[in-house]
Each structure stands twice: as structure tokens, then as C-alpha cells.
XYZ file of C-alpha atoms in Angstrom:
416
model
C -0.586 -124.414 -43.138
C -3.102 -125.330 -40.408
C -1.939 -125.183 -36.845
C -2.573 -128.079 -34.500
C -5.218 -127.821 -31.793
C -2.511 -127.712 -29.081
C -2.149 -123.940 -29.560
C -5.512 -123.285 -28.017
C -5.387 -119.479 -27.615
C -4.680 -117.100 -30.494
C -3.816 -113.464 -29.729
C -4.292 -111.141 -32.728
C -2.048 -108.073 -32.561
C 1.529 -107.922 -31.281
C 1.688 -104.451 -29.756
C 2.099 -103.867 -26.049
C -1.417 -105.094 -25.205
C -1.186 -108.283 -27.280
C 2.304 -109.204 -26.138
C 1.373 -108.528 -22.493
C -1.693 -110.738 -22.860
C 0.330 -113.517 -24.463
C 2.917 -113.474 -21.685
C 0.357 -113.520 -18.881
C -1.532 -116.360 -20.596
C 1.704 -118.311 -21.037
C 2.586 -117.766 -17.366
C -0.805 -119.268 -16.575
C 0.206 -122.410 -18.478
C -1.804 -121.773 -21.652
C -0.698 -122.673 -25.183
C -0.584 -119.353 -27.031
C 0.029 -118.195 -30.610
C 0.617 -114.473 -31.192
C -0.242 -113.294 -34.707
C 0.403 -109.936 -36.339
C 0.863 -108.796 -39.906
C 4.071 -107.044 -38.764
C 6.883 -107.744 -36.329
C 6.087 -107.386 -32.615
C 6.257 -103.801 -31.339
C 6.671 -102.230 -34.738
C 3.168 -100.736 -35.134
C 1.582 -98.108 -32.899
C 3.612 -99.346 -29.925
C 6.814 -98.354 -31.719
C 6.379 -94.582 -31.869
C 4.512 -93.419 -28.789
C 5.857 -90.909 -26.300
C 6.999 -93.723 -23.998
C 5.129 -92.390 -20.960
C 3.830 -94.555 -18.147
C 1.262 -91.899 -17.431
C -0.510 -93.021 -14.269
C -2.371 -89.711 -13.985
C -3.645 -89.493 -17.586
C -7.243 -89.953 -16.567
C -8.616 -86.761 -18.180
C -10.143 -87.344 -21.597
C -9.657 -84.980 -24.518
C -13.375 -84.319 -24.428
C -13.404 -81.926 -21.516
C -16.323 -79.519 -21.016
C -16.254 -76.709 -23.535
C -14.587 -78.645 -26.370
C -17.669 -78.436 -28.579
C -17.574 -74.655 -28.754
C -13.785 -74.467 -28.911
C -13.025 -77.191 -31.488
C -13.932 -75.149 -34.623
C -11.517 -72.431 -33.449
C -8.827 -75.028 -32.702
C -9.008 -76.399 -36.249
C -8.096 -73.011 -37.704
C -5.586 -71.978 -35.037
C -2.013 -72.427 -36.322
C -0.780 -72.548 -32.715
C -3.029 -75.485 -31.676
C -1.970 -79.101 -32.342
C -5.259 -80.292 -33.937
C -5.374 -81.059 -37.643
C -8.002 -82.425 -39.994
C -7.786 -83.859 -43.472
C -10.902 -82.196 -44.827
C -11.454 -84.844 -47.539
C -11.949 -87.364 -44.731
C -14.608 -85.304 -42.923
C -17.694 -87.016 -44.494
C -16.470 -90.425 -43.236
C -15.407 -88.971 -39.914
C -18.570 -87.003 -39.069
C -20.635 -89.801 -37.417
C -17.726 -90.688 -35.133
C -16.957 -87.045 -34.417
C -20.553 -86.244 -33.379
C -20.563 -89.122 -30.889
C -17.088 -88.214 -29.669
C -18.010 -84.578 -28.977
C -21.210 -85.656 -27.240
C -19.072 -86.660 -24.246
C -17.585 -83.155 -23.855
C -19.431 -82.454 -20.605
C -18.666 -82.681 -16.898
C -20.725 -85.801 -16.176
C -19.117 -87.882 -18.935
C -15.608 -86.532 -18.335
C -15.863 -87.554 -14.685
C -17.283 -90.987 -15.650
C -14.419 -91.522 -18.079
C -11.845 -90.517 -15.436
C -13.330 -93.032 -13.000
C -13.122 -95.688 -15.736
C -9.507 -94.951 -16.642
C -8.065 -94.713 -13.135
C -8.017 -98.472 -12.346
C -6.104 -99.413 -15.483
C -3.619 -96.518 -15.243
C -2.856 -95.869 -11.606
C -0.450 -98.739 -11.000
C 1.178 -98.709 -14.483
C 4.795 -98.735 -13.285
C 4.163 -101.680 -11.004
C 2.341 -103.524 -13.826
C 5.188 -102.958 -16.277
C 7.750 -104.119 -13.748
C 5.665 -107.221 -12.925
C 5.558 -107.999 -16.633
C 9.219 -107.309 -17.416
C 11.114 -108.051 -14.196
C 13.824 -110.656 -14.704
C 13.593 -110.436 -18.515
C 15.784 -108.686 -21.095
C 13.011 -106.077 -21.399
C 13.351 -104.802 -17.824
C 16.245 -102.532 -18.701
C 13.950 -100.308 -20.760
C 11.628 -99.453 -17.821
C 12.517 -96.254 -15.953
C 10.794 -95.039 -12.799
C 10.740 -91.255 -12.889
C 8.867 -88.018 -12.434
C 6.893 -86.483 -15.300
C 6.659 -82.733 -15.819
C 4.001 -80.458 -17.278
C 5.606 -77.254 -18.601
C 3.604 -73.997 -18.672
C 4.534 -70.487 -19.748
C 3.228 -69.118 -16.474
C 0.829 -69.557 -13.545
C -2.063 -68.317 -15.642
C -1.520 -71.179 -18.080
C -1.534 -73.698 -15.246
C -4.675 -72.096 -13.720
C -6.425 -72.348 -17.067
C -6.088 -76.145 -16.735
C -7.694 -76.119 -13.278
C -10.502 -78.446 -14.318
C -8.094 -81.228 -15.401
C -5.839 -80.782 -12.366
C -8.902 -80.938 -10.159
C -9.853 -84.325 -11.560
C -6.310 -85.580 -11.067
C -6.276 -84.376 -7.466
C -9.560 -86.184 -6.792
C -7.875 -89.344 -8.004
C -4.884 -88.790 -5.696
C -2.443 -87.197 -8.171
C -1.175 -83.911 -6.721
C 1.636 -82.071 -8.521
C 4.657 -80.306 -7.058
C 4.818 -76.807 -8.540
C 8.162 -75.303 -9.475
C 8.114 -71.646 -10.547
C 10.364 -68.900 -11.824
C 14.094 -69.465 -12.226
C 13.769 -72.731 -10.290
C 12.276 -74.243 -13.472
C 15.570 -73.894 -15.360
C 17.506 -74.973 -12.290
C 15.529 -78.217 -12.405
C 15.593 -78.528 -16.242
C 18.319 -76.337 -17.750
C 17.350 -77.221 -21.327
C 13.933 -75.559 -21.053
C 13.320 -72.123 -22.529
C 13.281 -69.166 -20.123
C 9.740 -68.539 -21.464
C 8.633 -71.534 -19.413
C 8.171 -70.348 -15.831
C 6.070 -73.077 -14.219
C 6.672 -76.793 -14.036
C 4.037 -79.107 -12.507
C 5.900 -82.285 -11.501
C 4.121 -85.589 -10.967
C 5.886 -88.181 -8.797
C 5.686 -91.962 -9.119
C 5.430 -92.139 -12.881
C 7.823 -93.577 -15.435
C 8.725 -94.094 -19.069
C 10.108 -96.641 -21.495
C 13.489 -95.786 -23.061
C 12.752 -97.592 -26.326
C 9.104 -98.661 -26.642
C 9.503 -100.607 -29.883
C 12.492 -102.605 -28.648
C 10.817 -103.083 -25.272
C 7.853 -104.807 -26.885
C 10.127 -106.791 -29.227
C 12.188 -108.004 -26.269
C 9.000 -109.000 -24.413
C 7.947 -110.979 -27.499
C 11.310 -112.765 -27.528
C 10.798 -113.696 -23.887
C 7.354 -115.006 -24.793
C 8.894 -117.271 -27.413
C 11.528 -118.536 -24.966
C 8.620 -119.391 -22.626
C 7.279 -121.694 -25.313
C 4.903 -119.295 -27.107
C 4.609 -118.986 -30.849
C 4.878 -115.752 -32.863
C 3.624 -115.686 -36.442
C 3.529 -112.936 -39.076
C 0.237 -113.273 -40.903
C -2.809 -111.242 -41.935
C -5.822 -112.247 -39.874
C -8.975 -112.291 -41.981
C -11.795 -113.846 -39.950
C -12.953 -115.892 -36.969
C -14.598 -119.243 -37.411
C -17.508 -119.740 -35.044
C -19.480 -122.929 -34.301
C -22.822 -122.364 -32.570
C -21.659 -118.811 -31.845
C -18.320 -119.799 -30.224
C -14.875 -119.366 -31.726
C -13.147 -122.481 -33.055
C -10.396 -121.000 -35.234
C -8.771 -117.893 -36.592
C -8.448 -117.593 -40.375
C -5.292 -115.971 -41.789
C -3.546 -115.664 -45.149
C -1.212 -118.399 -43.912
C -3.931 -120.852 -42.952
C -6.444 -121.732 -40.264
C -5.398 -121.801 -36.618
C -7.675 -123.830 -34.332
C -8.248 -122.364 -30.859
C -10.450 -122.531 -27.816
C -10.248 -118.742 -27.273
C -9.013 -115.763 -29.237
C -7.966 -112.286 -28.166
C -8.278 -109.214 -30.379
C -5.615 -106.604 -29.582
C -4.954 -105.120 -33.015
C -5.551 -101.452 -32.151
C -7.507 -99.481 -34.740
C -7.248 -102.510 -37.104
C -9.534 -104.393 -34.734
C -12.589 -102.606 -36.114
C -13.109 -104.717 -39.279
C -12.571 -107.919 -37.316
C -15.218 -106.870 -34.822
C -17.615 -106.516 -37.755
C -16.951 -110.211 -38.453
C -18.357 -110.852 -34.986
C -21.416 -108.738 -35.641
C -20.410 -105.629 -33.729
C -19.830 -102.164 -35.165
C -17.384 -100.274 -33.005
C -17.085 -96.478 -33.498
C -13.304 -96.548 -33.655
C -11.098 -94.012 -35.417
C -7.428 -93.218 -35.682
C -6.091 -90.178 -33.878
C -3.062 -89.867 -36.066
C 0.017 -88.982 -33.990
C 3.461 -87.863 -35.137
C 6.867 -87.865 -33.530
C 10.285 -86.500 -34.364
C 13.328 -88.259 -32.972
C 16.328 -85.988 -32.459
C 19.427 -88.193 -32.719
C 22.373 -87.561 -30.388
C 20.803 -84.352 -29.092
C 22.922 -81.646 -27.469
C 20.434 -81.428 -24.579
C 17.856 -83.700 -22.921
C 15.465 -83.164 -20.026
C 15.984 -85.393 -17.003
C 12.398 -86.667 -17.237
C 9.581 -86.737 -19.777
C 8.021 -83.280 -20.076
C 4.637 -82.413 -21.509
C 4.950 -79.049 -23.231
C 1.411 -77.846 -22.690
C 1.524 -75.020 -25.251
C 2.217 -77.600 -27.960
C 0.542 -80.627 -26.419
C 3.577 -82.814 -27.078
C 5.835 -84.868 -24.819
C 9.600 -84.659 -24.934
C 11.059 -87.939 -23.655
C 14.752 -88.757 -23.144
C 15.185 -92.116 -24.875
C 18.021 -94.478 -25.622
C 18.111 -93.414 -29.257
C 17.783 -89.674 -28.652
C 15.134 -87.154 -27.697
C 11.682 -88.110 -28.901
C 9.114 -85.347 -29.238
C 5.693 -86.931 -29.770
C 2.217 -85.447 -29.998
C -0.330 -83.620 -32.147
C -3.719 -85.019 -33.177
C -4.682 -85.357 -36.820
C -8.016 -86.770 -37.882
C -7.682 -88.327 -41.304
C -8.056 -92.106 -41.272
C -5.631 -94.910 -41.919
C -4.886 -94.580 -45.617
C -3.173 -91.163 -45.927
C 0.562 -90.856 -45.385
C 2.477 -88.371 -43.264
C 1.286 -84.787 -43.221
C 3.603 -81.787 -43.402
C 1.565 -79.426 -41.158
C 1.668 -81.445 -37.880
C 5.425 -82.050 -38.255
C 6.060 -78.356 -38.992
C 3.989 -77.407 -35.950
C 5.917 -79.898 -33.808
C 9.288 -78.585 -34.957
C 8.259 -75.000 -34.230
C 7.155 -75.868 -30.705
C 10.233 -77.961 -30.016
C 12.508 -75.087 -31.077
C 10.602 -72.635 -28.861
C 10.714 -74.969 -25.838
C 14.329 -76.217 -26.238
C 16.173 -73.295 -27.843
C 19.645 -74.843 -27.480
C 18.691 -78.199 -28.948
C 20.877 -79.414 -31.778
C 20.963 -82.953 -33.207
C 23.036 -85.069 -35.596
C 19.882 -86.108 -37.411
C 16.129 -86.444 -37.261
C 13.576 -89.210 -37.900
C 9.869 -88.649 -38.484
C 7.095 -91.125 -37.673
C 3.328 -91.416 -38.038
C 1.164 -93.736 -35.977
C -2.500 -94.471 -35.299
C -4.032 -94.170 -31.824
C -7.155 -96.337 -31.638
C -9.850 -94.030 -30.270
C -13.389 -94.910 -29.270
C -16.060 -92.215 -29.089
C -16.139 -92.442 -25.273
C -12.335 -92.507 -24.750
C -12.444 -95.868 -22.993
C -11.001 -99.153 -24.265
C -12.846 -102.401 -24.829
C -11.744 -105.122 -22.399
C -13.526 -108.470 -22.016
C -15.380 -111.194 -23.837
C -17.343 -110.282 -26.956
C -20.960 -111.531 -26.932
C -20.104 -114.946 -25.379
C -18.051 -115.916 -28.424
C -14.876 -116.908 -26.614
C -13.185 -113.981 -28.370
C -11.862 -111.303 -25.984
C -11.224 -107.635 -26.803
C -8.306 -105.519 -25.630
C -8.148 -102.408 -27.833
C -9.287 -98.782 -28.097
C -6.823 -97.283 -25.613
C -6.495 -93.947 -27.409
C -3.524 -92.093 -25.862
C -2.800 -94.540 -23.045
C -2.032 -97.841 -24.773
C 1.518 -98.218 -23.480
C 0.492 -97.093 -20.006
C -2.416 -99.539 -19.709
C -1.046 -102.387 -21.834
C 0.284 -104.734 -19.175
C -2.752 -104.241 -16.906
C -5.126 -104.884 -19.812
C -3.247 -108.013 -20.797
C -3.314 -109.301 -17.216
C -7.056 -108.674 -16.926
C -7.791 -110.597 -20.130
C -5.533 -113.461 -19.143
C -7.287 -113.707 -15.775
C -10.715 -113.750 -17.441
C -9.688 -116.578 -19.771
C -8.127 -118.415 -16.844
C -11.405 -118.181 -14.915
C -10.124 -115.692 -12.322
C -12.322 -112.849 -11.219
C -10.681 -109.413 -11.691
C -10.544 -107.164 -8.654
C -11.826 -104.126 -10.543
C -15.121 -103.246 -12.148
C -14.910 -104.010 -15.859
C -18.259 -102.459 -16.812
C -16.660 -99.214 -18.158
C -14.915 -101.341 -20.805
C -17.952 -103.416 -21.784
C -17.465 -104.725 -25.310
C -21.217 -104.513 -26.070
C -21.740 -100.918 -24.931
C -21.948 -99.526 -28.495
C -24.687 -101.887 -29.691
């Protein structure tokens, strides 16, 4: 069934970025339809670690990764996994991704990420304040747990970049670690604590509640499979779905890793891959930390959530089609047991999601080739953190307002 012209902006993708964009557009008085093949907040936004990680400006591609990555792949104590059958398809992306593993690019990426991450808590509160979703936003510290001072010192490069951006940790050492967080193993003897961060107690429900608020504001939510954009003289006029054609004056593409085939419809190839991430939810756990904690030896985050303790992390490269893998979940369970030795739970839930990762670890934000279609995807590990800020930037661009930050790092044509 065709939609009337009155819904002039169509947002494709109902995760945190899409829902944020839709709300900010509606607040600007625009007529907005939000379309996703699933329910709002039930895709990648559902299963993340919940962090509002203002200081997560350091890309995975730090200097030295090229020489270390082969070793990591075969190290049973490192959270990197590869489906070898996918390697031929992955190789072009992987070569470009690893090409950024140098100091110059890592610093450039950090400078690009800082403006969309640094005020994340304020952006989430601005989005959710006064709505039913506000109750899920928690202002808190975030901890980085290390076995010892040597482990912390080994990350000196990353901490140096954070310090340059104004993020300086408080260091807690020795027995004081367990005094602060009694549930942590005695093998953890250093905790680097970042102030002025936060987390979401139930990311999936948070986005779903925001979508309900959007509907109450007069917006429209539709479950449909988006197949193409209609362009007239190079400018968007409609979005084609399996439920009909929806006329529009602008469209916004915020479908995460599933944005890639739709970008091809607009004539752009984007080197976008899934960094497959897993989580285990421990229901009614016997212990919880008081704040989200990154366990650095396992590269996972343990977050106290409304439904239990969520332990989320690992990176698996293997595309969109394969199901859950046993190895990342087994690794995660082993590291959780080592870090929280007294943890018991009434039950567990496993989850697999797809982080949309560009080869340069920066998202795409802005108009695509003067088509009237705007991009807001490719956020890799920081989608929840940067979602409200990204949505606000896109809404301002469509509304004719000039953003107060440099958008060139997120240029949608930079891969041409």
C-alpha cells in the first residue's frame, strides 16, 4: 500500500541511530516514517554491552596489530575468532582495515570519534528526558580491570590517547580493588576508573520505549523490508519496500551492516563488514559489579542490567549468514568464571549480533552524493554511545541547521 506524500522523511533502520534520528526530526516538526524489517531495538541495539563509553576513542587498529593479528587468531586466550571459510570474501576488507594500524591513522580516528562520543550521557538524557525511556539511562563510572600494573602499562598507548582527549582514569590497586568491587577475582589487582560515563540498563527496551514515544509524537513505525530508493534526476522521491512505495522528500539510512546493499543502489560501494559480537546474560546473578567493568584480559564488558548481568564482547569475523559459534561463547564463559569466581545464576541466555564496521573505524554521517538520502551507520563498537548524537546531527542537516562539529571524518563519499 503506497503511503501519502505527507510522510516526507523515511528513516530506514529502527536501532538506536534510526530511532534517535526519527525523534529529533519529529521534534523539528517533520513528518517521519520509521521502517525496519524487525521491531524497534531488537537488532544490534538489543544485545550490546550497554555502555555510554565517552572515552572509547581508540580504534582496534592500534600500531602493531598487523604483526600481532596472526598470533591472536591462534591464541586460545585472545577474544578474536575467524570463520576460515569466510576468509576469501573477507580479505579485501581485512587488508584495508589493517592498513590503518599505524600511529598517524589511529590518532586521526581518535580525533574523529571524540566529538560524537564525548558528551554521550548528555545526548542520551536530552533524547530521553521526560519520556518513559529515561528510566533506563544510568550515569555512572566505568572500570577497566587489569591483572596488575604491568597489564595497565602495556596499554600505555591507548591510555595516552585518552588522556590527550581529556579522559584521565583514577587508579585503584591492590586490595582496594576488591573493596571497591567485591565480586572481582583476587587475581585482578588494578582497576582504572573513568568518571562521567554511563550505561543503559536494558538497551533493547530503551530503544523500544523511545520508538513508542516517537509514535505518540505523531510518527509512524512500519515493519517492512526496504528494497530500493527511487531517484528522479538523481534525487530521492520514494523508498521501495515489500509493503509498497513510500514517497518522501528525504530518506535516512541507519540500518547498520544491512545498509551496505542499499548503498550499492545509490552507486556507492562501502567496505562494511560485521564484527560479530556475543553476549551471555546471567539471570538473577548472585553478584553484580556496581558499574560496568571492562575485563581487559578477555576484552569483554560486564554490565549490571535490569534483567541480570550481561557479559558482552569478543570479535568474530564471519559475515552475516552463519549462526552462533561455540568457541567465542566458550571463551567468554571461561573469562567470566575467572573474573567473577563467586558468580552463580538461575539461568543464562546467549546472543549474537553484528557490529557494522568500516575499514577506517569511523561511521558515515551526512548526505550521500546530493541524493537527499542521508547516512548514519558504520559505528562499529560505539553505536549505542554515539546514536543520539548521530541522529541529532542528521536531523539538523535535514532541517538546514549547520552542525557545530567538523563532519569531514564521516564523509559518505570517502571510500569512492
